[in-house]
Coordinates of C-alpha atoms and ligand atoms in Angstrom, one line a residue:
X1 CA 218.1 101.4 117.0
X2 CA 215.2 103.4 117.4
X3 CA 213.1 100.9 116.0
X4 CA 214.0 97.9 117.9
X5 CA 214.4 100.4 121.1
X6 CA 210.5 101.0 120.4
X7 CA 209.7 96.9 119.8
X8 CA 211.3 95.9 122.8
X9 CA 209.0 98.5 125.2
X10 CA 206.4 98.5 123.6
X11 CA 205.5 95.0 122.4
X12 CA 205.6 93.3 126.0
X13 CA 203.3 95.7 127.1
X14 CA 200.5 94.9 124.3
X15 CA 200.9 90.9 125.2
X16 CA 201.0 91.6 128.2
X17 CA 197.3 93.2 128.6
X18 CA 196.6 90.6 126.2
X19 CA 197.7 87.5 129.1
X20 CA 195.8 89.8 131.6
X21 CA 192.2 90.0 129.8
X22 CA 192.9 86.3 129.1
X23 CA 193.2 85.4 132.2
X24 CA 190.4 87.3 133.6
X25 CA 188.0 86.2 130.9
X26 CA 188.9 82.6 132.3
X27 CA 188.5 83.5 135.8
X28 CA 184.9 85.0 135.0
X29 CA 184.0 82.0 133.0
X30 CA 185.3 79.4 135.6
X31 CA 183.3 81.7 138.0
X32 CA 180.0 81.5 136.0
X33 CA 180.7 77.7 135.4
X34 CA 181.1 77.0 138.8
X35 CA 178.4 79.4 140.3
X36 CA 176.1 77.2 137.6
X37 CA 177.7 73.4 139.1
X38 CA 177.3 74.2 143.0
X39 CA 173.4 75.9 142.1
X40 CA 172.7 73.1 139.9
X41 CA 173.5 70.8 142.2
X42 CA 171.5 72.6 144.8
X43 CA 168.1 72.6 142.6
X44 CA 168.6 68.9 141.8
X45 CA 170.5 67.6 144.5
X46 CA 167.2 67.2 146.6
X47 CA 165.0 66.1 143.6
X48 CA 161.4 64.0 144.8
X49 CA 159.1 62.6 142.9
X50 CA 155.2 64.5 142.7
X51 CA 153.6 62.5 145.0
X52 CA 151.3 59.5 143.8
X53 CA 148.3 61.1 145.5
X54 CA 148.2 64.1 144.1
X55 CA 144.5 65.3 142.8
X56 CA 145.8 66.1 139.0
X57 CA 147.6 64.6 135.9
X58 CA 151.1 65.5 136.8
X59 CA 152.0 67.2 133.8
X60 CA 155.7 66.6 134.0
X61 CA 158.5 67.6 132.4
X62 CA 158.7 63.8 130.6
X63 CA 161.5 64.4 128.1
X64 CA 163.5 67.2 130.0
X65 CA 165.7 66.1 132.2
X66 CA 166.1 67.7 135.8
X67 CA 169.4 69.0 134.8
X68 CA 168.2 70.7 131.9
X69 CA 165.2 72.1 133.8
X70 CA 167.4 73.3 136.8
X71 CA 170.2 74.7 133.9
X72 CA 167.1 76.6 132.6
X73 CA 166.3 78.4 136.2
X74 CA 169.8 79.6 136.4
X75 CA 170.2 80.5 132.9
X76 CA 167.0 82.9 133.0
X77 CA 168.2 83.9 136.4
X78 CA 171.4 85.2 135.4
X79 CA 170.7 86.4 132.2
X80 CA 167.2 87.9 133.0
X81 CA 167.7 89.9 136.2
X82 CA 170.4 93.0 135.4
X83 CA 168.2 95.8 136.1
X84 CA 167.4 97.7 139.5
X85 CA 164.3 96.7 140.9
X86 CA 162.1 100.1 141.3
X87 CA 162.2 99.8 145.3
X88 CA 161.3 103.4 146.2
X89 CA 158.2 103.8 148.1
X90 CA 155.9 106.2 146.8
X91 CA 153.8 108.9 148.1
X92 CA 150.6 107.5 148.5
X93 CA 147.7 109.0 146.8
X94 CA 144.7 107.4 148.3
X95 CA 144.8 107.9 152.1
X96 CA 141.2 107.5 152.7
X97 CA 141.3 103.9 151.9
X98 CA 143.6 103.7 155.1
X99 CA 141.2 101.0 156.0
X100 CA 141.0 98.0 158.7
X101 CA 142.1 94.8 157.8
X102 CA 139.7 92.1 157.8
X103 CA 138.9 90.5 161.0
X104 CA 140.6 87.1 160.4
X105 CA 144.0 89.0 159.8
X106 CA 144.1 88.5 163.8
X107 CA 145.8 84.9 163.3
X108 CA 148.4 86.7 161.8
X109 CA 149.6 87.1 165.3
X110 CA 148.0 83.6 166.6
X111 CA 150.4 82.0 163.9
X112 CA 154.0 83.9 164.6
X113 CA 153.0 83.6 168.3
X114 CA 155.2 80.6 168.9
X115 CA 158.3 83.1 168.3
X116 CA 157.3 85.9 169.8
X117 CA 159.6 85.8 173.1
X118 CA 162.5 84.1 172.0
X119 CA 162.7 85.2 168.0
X120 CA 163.9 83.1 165.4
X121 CA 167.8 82.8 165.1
X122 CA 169.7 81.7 162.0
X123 CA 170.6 78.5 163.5
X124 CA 166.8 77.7 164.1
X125 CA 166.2 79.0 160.6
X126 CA 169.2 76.7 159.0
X127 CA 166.9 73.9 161.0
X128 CA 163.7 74.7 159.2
X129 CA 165.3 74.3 156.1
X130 CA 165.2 70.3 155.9
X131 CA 161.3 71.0 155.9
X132 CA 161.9 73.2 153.1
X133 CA 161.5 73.0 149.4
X134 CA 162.5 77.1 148.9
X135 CA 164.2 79.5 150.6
X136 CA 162.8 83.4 150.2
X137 CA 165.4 86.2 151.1
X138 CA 164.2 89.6 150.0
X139 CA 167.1 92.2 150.3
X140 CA 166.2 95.7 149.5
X141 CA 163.5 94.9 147.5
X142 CA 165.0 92.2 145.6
X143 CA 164.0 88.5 145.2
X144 CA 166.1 85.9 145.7
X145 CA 165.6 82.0 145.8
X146 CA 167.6 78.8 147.1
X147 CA 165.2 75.5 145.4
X148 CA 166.1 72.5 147.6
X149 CA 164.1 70.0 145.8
X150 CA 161.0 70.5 143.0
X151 CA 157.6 71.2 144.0
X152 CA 155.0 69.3 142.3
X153 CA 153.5 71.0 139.1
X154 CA 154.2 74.8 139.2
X155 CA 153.4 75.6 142.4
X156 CA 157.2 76.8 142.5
X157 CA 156.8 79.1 139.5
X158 CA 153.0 80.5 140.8
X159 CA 154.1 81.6 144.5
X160 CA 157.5 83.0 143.6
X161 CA 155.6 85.1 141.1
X162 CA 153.1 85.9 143.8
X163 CA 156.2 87.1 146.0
X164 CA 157.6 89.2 142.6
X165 CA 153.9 90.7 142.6
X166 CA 153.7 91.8 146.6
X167 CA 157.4 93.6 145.7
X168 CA 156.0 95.4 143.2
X169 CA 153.1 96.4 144.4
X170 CA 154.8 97.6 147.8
X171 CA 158.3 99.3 146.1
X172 CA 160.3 100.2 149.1
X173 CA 157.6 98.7 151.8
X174 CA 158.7 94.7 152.2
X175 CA 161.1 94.4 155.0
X176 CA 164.3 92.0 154.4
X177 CA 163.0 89.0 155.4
X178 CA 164.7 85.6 155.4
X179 CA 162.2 82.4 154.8
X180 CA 161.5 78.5 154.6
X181 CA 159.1 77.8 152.2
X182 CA 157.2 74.2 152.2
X183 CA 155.1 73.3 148.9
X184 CA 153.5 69.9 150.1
X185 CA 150.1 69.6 150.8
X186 CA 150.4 68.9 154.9
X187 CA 151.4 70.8 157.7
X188 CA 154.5 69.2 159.5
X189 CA 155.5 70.7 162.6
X190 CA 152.7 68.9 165.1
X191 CA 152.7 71.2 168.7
X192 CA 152.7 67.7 170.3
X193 CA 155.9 67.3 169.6
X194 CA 157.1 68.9 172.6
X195 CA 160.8 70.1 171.0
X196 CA 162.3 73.1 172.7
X197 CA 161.6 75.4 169.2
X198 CA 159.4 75.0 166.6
X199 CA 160.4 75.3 163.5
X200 CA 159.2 78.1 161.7
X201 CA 158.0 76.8 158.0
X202 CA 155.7 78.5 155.7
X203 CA 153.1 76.3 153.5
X204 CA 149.8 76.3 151.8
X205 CA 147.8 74.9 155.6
X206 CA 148.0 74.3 158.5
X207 CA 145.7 73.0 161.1
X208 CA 145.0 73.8 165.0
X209 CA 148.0 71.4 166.1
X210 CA 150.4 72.1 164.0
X211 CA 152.7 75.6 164.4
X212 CA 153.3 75.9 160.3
X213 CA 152.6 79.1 159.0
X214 CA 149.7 79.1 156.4
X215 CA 150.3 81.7 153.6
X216 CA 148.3 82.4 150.4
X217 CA 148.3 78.9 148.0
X218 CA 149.5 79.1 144.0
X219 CA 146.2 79.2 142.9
X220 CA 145.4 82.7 143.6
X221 CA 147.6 83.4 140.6
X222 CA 146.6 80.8 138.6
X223 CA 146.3 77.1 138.2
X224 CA 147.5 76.0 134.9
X225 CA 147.4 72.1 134.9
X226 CA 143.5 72.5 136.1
X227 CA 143.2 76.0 133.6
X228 CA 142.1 77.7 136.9
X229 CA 142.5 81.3 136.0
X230 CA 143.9 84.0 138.6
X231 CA 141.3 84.4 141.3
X232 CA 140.0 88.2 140.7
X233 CA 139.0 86.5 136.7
X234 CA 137.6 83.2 138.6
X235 CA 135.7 85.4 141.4
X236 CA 134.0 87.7 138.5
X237 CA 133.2 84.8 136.4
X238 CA 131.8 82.7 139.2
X239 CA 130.0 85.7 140.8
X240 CA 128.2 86.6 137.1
X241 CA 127.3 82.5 136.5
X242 CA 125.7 82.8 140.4
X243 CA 123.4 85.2 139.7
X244 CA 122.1 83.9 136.4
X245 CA 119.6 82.1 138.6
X246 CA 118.2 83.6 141.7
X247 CA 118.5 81.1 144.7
X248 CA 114.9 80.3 144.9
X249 CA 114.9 78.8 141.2
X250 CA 118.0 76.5 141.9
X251 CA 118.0 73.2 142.1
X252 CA 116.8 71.9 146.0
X253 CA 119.9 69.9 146.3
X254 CA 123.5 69.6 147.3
X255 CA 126.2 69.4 144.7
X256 CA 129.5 68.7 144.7
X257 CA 131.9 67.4 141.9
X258 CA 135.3 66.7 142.6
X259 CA 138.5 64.3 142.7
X260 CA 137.3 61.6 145.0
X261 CA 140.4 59.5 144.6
X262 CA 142.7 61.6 146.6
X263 CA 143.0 59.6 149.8
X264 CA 140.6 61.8 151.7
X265 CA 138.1 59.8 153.9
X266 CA 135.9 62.9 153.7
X267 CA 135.5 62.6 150.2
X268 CA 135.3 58.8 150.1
X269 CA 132.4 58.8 152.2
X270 CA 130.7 61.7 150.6
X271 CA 130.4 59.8 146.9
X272 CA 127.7 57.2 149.3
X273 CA 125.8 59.9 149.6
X274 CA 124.6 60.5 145.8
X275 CA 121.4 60.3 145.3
X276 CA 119.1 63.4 145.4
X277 CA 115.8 61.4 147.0
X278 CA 117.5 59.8 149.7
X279 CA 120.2 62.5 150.6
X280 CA 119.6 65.5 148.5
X281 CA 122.9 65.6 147.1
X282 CA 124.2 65.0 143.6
X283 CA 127.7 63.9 143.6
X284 CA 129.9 63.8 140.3
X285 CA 133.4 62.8 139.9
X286 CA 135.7 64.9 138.1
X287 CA 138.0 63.2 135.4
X288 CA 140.5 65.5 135.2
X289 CA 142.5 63.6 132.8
X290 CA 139.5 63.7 130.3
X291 CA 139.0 67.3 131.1
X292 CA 142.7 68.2 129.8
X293 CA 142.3 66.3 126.4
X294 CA 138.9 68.4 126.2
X295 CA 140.3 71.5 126.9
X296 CA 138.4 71.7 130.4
X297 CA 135.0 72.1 128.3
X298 CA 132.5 70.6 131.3
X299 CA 134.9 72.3 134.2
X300 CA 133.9 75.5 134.3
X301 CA 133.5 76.6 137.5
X302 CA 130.8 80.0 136.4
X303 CA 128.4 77.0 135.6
X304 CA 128.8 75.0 138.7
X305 CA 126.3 77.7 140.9
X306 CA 122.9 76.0 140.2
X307 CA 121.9 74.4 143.2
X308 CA 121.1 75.7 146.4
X309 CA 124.1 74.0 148.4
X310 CA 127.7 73.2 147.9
X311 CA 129.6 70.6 149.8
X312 CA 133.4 70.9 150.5
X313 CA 135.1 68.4 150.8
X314 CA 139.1 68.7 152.1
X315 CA 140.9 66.6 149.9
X316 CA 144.7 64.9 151.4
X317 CA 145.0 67.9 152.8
X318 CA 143.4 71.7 152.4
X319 CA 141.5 71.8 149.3
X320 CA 141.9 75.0 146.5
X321 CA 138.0 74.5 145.4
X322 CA 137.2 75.8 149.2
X323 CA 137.1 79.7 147.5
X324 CA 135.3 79.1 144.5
X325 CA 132.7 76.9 146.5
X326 CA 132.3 80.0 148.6
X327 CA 131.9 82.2 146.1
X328 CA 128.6 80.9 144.3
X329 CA 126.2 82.5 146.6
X330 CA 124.8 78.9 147.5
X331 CA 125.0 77.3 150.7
X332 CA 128.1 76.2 151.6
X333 CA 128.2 72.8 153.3
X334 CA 131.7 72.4 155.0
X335 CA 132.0 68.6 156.2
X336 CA 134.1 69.9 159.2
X337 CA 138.2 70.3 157.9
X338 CA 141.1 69.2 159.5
X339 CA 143.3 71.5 157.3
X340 CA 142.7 75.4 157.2
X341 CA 143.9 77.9 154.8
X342 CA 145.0 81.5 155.8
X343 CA 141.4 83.2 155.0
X344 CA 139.0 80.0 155.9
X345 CA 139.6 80.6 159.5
X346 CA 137.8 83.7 159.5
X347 CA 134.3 82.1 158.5
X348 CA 131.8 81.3 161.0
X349 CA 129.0 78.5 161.6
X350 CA 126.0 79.1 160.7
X351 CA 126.5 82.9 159.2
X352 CA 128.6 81.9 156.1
X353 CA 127.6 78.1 156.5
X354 CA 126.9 75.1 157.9
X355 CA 129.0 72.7 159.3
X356 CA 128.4 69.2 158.1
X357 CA 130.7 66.1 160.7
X358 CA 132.3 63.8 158.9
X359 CA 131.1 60.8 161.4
X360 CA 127.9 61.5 159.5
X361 CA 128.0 62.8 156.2
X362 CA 125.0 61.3 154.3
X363 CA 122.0 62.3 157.4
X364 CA 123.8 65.9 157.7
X365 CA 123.2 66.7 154.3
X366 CA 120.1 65.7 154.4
X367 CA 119.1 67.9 157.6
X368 CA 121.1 70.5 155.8
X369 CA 119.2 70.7 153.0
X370 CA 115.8 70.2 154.5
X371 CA 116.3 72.4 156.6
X372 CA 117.4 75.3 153.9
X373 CA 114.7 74.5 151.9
X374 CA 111.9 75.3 154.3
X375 CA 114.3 78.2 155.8
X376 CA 114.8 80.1 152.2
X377 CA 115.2 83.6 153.4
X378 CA 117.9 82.5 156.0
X379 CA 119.4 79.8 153.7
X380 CA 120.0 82.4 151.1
X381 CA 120.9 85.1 153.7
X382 CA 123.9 82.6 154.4
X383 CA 124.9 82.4 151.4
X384 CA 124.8 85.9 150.2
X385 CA 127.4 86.5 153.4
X386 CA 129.6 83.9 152.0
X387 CA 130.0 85.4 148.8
X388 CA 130.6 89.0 150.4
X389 CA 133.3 87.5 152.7
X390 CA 135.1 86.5 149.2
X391 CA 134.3 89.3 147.6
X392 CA 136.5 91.5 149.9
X393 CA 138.9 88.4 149.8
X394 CA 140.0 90.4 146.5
X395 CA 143.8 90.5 145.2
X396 CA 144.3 93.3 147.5
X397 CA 143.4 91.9 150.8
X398 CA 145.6 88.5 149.3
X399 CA 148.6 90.8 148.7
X400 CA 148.2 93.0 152.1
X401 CA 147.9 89.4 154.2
X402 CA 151.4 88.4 152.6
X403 CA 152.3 92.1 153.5
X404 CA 151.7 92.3 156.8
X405 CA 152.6 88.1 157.7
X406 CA 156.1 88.9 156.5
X407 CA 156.6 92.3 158.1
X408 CA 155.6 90.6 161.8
X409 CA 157.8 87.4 160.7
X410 CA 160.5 89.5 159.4
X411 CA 160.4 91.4 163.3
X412 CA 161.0 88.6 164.6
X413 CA 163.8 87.6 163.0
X414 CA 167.4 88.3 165.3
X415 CA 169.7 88.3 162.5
X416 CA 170.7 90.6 159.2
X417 CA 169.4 88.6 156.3
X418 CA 171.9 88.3 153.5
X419 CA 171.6 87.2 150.5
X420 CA 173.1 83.2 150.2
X421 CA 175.7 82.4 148.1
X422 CA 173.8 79.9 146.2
X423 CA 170.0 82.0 146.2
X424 CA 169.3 82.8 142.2
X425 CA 167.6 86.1 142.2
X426 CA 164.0 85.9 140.4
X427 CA 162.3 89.0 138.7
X428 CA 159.4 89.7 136.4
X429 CA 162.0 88.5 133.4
X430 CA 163.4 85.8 134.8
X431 CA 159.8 83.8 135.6
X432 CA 159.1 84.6 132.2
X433 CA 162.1 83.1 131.0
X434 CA 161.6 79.7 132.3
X435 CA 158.0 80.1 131.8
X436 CA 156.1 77.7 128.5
X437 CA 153.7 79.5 126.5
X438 CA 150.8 78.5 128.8
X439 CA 152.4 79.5 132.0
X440 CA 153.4 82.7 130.5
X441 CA 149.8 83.8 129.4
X442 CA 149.1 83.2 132.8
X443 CA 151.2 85.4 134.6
X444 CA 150.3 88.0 132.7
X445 CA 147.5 87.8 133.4
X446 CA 148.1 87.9 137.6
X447 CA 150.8 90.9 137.2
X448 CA 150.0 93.4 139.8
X449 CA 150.8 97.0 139.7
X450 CA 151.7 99.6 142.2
X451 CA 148.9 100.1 144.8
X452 CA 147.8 103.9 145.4
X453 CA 146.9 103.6 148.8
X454 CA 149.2 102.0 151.7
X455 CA 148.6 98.3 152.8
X456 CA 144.8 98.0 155.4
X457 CA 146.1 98.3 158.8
X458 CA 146.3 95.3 160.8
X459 CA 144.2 95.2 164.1
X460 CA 146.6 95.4 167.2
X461 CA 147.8 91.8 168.6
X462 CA 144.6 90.0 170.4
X463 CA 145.0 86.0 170.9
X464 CA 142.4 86.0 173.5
X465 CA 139.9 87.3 171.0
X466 CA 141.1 84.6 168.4
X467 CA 140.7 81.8 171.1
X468 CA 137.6 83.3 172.2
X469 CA 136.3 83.1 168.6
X470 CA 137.9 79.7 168.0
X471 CA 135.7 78.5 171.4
X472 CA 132.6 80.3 169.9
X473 CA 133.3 78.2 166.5
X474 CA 134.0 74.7 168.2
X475 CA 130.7 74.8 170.6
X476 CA 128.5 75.8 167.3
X477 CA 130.3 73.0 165.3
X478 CA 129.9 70.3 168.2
X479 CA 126.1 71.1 169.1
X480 CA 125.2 70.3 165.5
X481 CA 127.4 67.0 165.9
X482 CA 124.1 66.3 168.9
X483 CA 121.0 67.4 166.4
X484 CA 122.0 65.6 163.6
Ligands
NAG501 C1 158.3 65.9 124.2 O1 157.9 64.7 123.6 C2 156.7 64.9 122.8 C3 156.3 63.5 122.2 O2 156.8 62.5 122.9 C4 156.9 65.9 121.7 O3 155.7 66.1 121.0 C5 157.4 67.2 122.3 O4 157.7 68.1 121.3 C6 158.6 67.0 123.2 N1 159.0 68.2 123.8 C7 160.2 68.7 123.9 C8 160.4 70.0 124.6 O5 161.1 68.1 123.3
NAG502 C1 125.8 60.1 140.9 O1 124.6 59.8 140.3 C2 124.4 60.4 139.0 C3 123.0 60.2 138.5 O2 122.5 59.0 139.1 C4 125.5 59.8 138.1 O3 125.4 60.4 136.8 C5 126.9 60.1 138.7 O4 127.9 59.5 137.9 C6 126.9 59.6 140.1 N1 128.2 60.0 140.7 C7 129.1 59.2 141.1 C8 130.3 59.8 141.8 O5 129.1 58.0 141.0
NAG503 C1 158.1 92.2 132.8 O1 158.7 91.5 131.8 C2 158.2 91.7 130.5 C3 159.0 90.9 129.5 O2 160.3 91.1 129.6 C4 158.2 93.2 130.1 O3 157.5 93.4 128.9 C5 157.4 94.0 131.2 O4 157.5 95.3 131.0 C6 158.0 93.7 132.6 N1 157.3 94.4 133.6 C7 157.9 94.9 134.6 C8 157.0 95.7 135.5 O5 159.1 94.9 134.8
NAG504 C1 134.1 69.7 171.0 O1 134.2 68.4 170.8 C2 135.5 67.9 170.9 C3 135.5 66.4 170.6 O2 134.3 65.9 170.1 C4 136.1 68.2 172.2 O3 137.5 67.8 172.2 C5 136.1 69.7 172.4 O4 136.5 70.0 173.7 C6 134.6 70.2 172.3 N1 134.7 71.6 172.4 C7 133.8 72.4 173.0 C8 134.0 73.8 173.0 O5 132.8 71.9 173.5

């Protein structure tokens, strides 16, 4: 009696648990297995092509298939990202370095003017998302990302690891902040377009009639289809190659090598202007695709420093090379941009170069370079303060300019950013993850650490200076349109 008194309790009760952790384990795993659909779907769903014009052999993903390459995100995503993110913010040791931020940090203000008085509500920010290939929410110090559709090479991978890097350099300092992030080359939202609110969209440019936000490119992390290493490695090695040969004993010319093919009339123009009699300026075309078989052997950027002058050339839109042109001590000759890039807007005619217009390339040079060469002290003068301006352009400054542009964008924003139900949350592990070997020795090599002293401080708001400066800049650049 005993006995079946005890089977007839006790046994349901076993099964029973049994049923419940069944049924449990299948609710988790249609969970995960629907959490994995709808985010797939979301990373795919929007899927475009690398456009043809892009400077550099897409190196694409030939035999993985988007869904695999989107399974992979989520995969590293949810299986990489468990831990607590360290967001406390520390005491800061260094207080001395509580220094100014550089002048040109003043656009900061210029660019997030647009939403100053009305601020950006979640139904304009749901707008700006059909300009956007990511969306950014940080939330207490975490990371995560929606992907609408794929950004061309690893754009994707270098500026969410950029983000990662600000977060952990700044534990417990990054505001929650909701974003729309744009990968493709040109600005979109033209101020002529006289719509009642701009949409607020961050990219890699912008120009002086368009309202999208400019914010640090890729590249400062790395450049892996070009072997472009992270910019402090590129800055030291271009900055020893400069001074292997003092200006005086460099070559009298202008040089520029480069992607002509990029649909950039700046560019096409300038390849009429090789010859080194006629025009003083040596033009060579860059094969990329032969620079990748030979492992980028005659691309070296340390040994591209030996004349006197460098042209830049934009190319479709802003161009990456702009820093490292600087950053050679030479000459800078900027055939006057359309596109600028968050830190080009804070150089100046005739102190950290000279403006060349692109209604006259090959004569400009020329002048240029005559000029120059019968002005050596000033000619060098210019472009030892070119080189300065990128030398405090350091990793830093890069991280404290993403620092302060989200803290006055996240101000502005009149809503509680949460985190969306389809955003993947990216860490250090994650990246790494879905990273190849090449990518990977990469980001290593761009990982940031803990800064001991708080963020420079950013001048107080003062657009009439910027316009002021921006006037200043346009009569310089115009007068030398009359002389030459
Ligand atoms: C992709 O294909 C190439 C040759 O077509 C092969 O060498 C390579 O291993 C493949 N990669 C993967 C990930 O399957
Ligand atoms: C420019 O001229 C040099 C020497 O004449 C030549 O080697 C080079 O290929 C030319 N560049 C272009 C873009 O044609
Ligand atoms: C980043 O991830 C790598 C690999 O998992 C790990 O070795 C490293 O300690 C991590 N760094 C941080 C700061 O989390
Ligand atoms: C410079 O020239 C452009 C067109 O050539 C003109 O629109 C602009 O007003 C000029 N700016 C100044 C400050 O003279």
């Amino acid at each position: 009696m005993g006995g079946l008194f005890t089977r007839k309790t006790l046994c349901p009760r076993p099964r029973f648990f049994l049923v419940l952790s069944l049924f449990i384990l299948l609710l988790v795993i249609l969970f995960v297995v629907d959490n994995l659909a709808t985010q797939t779907k979301t990373i795919i769903g929007h899927n475009l092509e690398p456009p043809p014009w892009h400077e550099f052999p897409a190196k694409t993903f030939e035999n993985e298939t988007k869904y695999a390459r989107a399974s992979k995100i989520i995969q590293c995503s949810y299986l990489s990202c468990r831990s607590t993110a360290n967001n406390v913010r520390p005491t800061f040791t260094r207080h001395e370095a509580e220094q100014q931020c550089p002048e040109f940090y003043g656009w900061i203000y210029h660019d997030l003017e647009p939403w100053s008085k009305t601020r950006i509500s979640y139904t304009t920010l749901m707008e700006a998302m059909k300009l956007a290939s990511l969306r950014v929410v940080i939330i207490g110090g975490k990371l995560y990302v929606d992907y609408y559709y794929d950004c061309v090479l690893s754009r994707a991978m270098f500026t969410i690891w950029g983000l990662l890097q600000l977060l952990k350099r700044y534990p417990g300092s990054v505001p929650d902040v909701d974003l729309m992030f744009d990968c493709m080359d040109r600005p979109y939202v033209a101020k002529s377009d006289h719509s009642a609110m701009p949409l607020p969209i961050f990219r890699y440019c912008t120009t002086r009639h368009h309202y999208d936000i400019p914010f640090p490119d890729w590249s400062f992390w790395g450049w892996v289809e070009v072997n472009l290493g992270p910019w402090h490695e590129e800055f030291q090695s271009i900055k020893q190659g400069s001074q292997k040969t003092s200006w005086k004993d460099k070559l009298p010319y202008a040089y520029w090598k480069g992607n002509p093919d990029v649909n950039s009339p700046a560019r096409e123009k300038l390849v009429l202007c090789n010859d080194t009699n006629k025009w003083g300026a040596h033009i060579l075309r860059q094969n990329w695709r032969k620079e990748v078989v030979n492992g980028f052997k005659n691309s070296k950027l340390s040994n591209q420093c030996n004349h006197r002058y460098k042209i830049y050339a934009e190319g479709y839109a802003w161009s990456v090379s702009l820093k490292y042109i600087l950053s050679c001590g030479s000459v800078p000759l900027i055939i006057n941009p359309i596109y600028e890039d968050f830190f080009s807007r804070g150089l100046f005619p005739k102190e950290n170069y000279l403006p060349i217009p692109p209604e006259n390339i090959c004569p400009s040079i020329k002048t240029a370079v005559e000029w120059g060469n019968s002005h050596p002290s000033e000619a060098e003068a210019i472009g030892r303060a070119v080189q300065d301006y990128m030398e405090r352009l350091n990793m830093d400054r890069v991280y404290d300019y993403m620092y302060h542009l989200i803290t006055e964008y996240a101000k502005l924003l009149d809503f509680k950013p949460v985190r969306p139900s389809t955003a993947l949350e990216e860490c250090n592990e994650s990246l790494l993850c879905y990273a190849d070997e090449t990518h990977r020795g990469f980001l290593e090599r761009s990982t940031a650490t803990p800064s001991p002293s708080p963020p420079c401080k950013l001048p107080p708001p003062n657009v009439e200076m910027i316009k002021k400066k921006m006037e200043a800049k346009n009569i310089i650049i115009n007068k030398t349109q009359l002389i030459f």
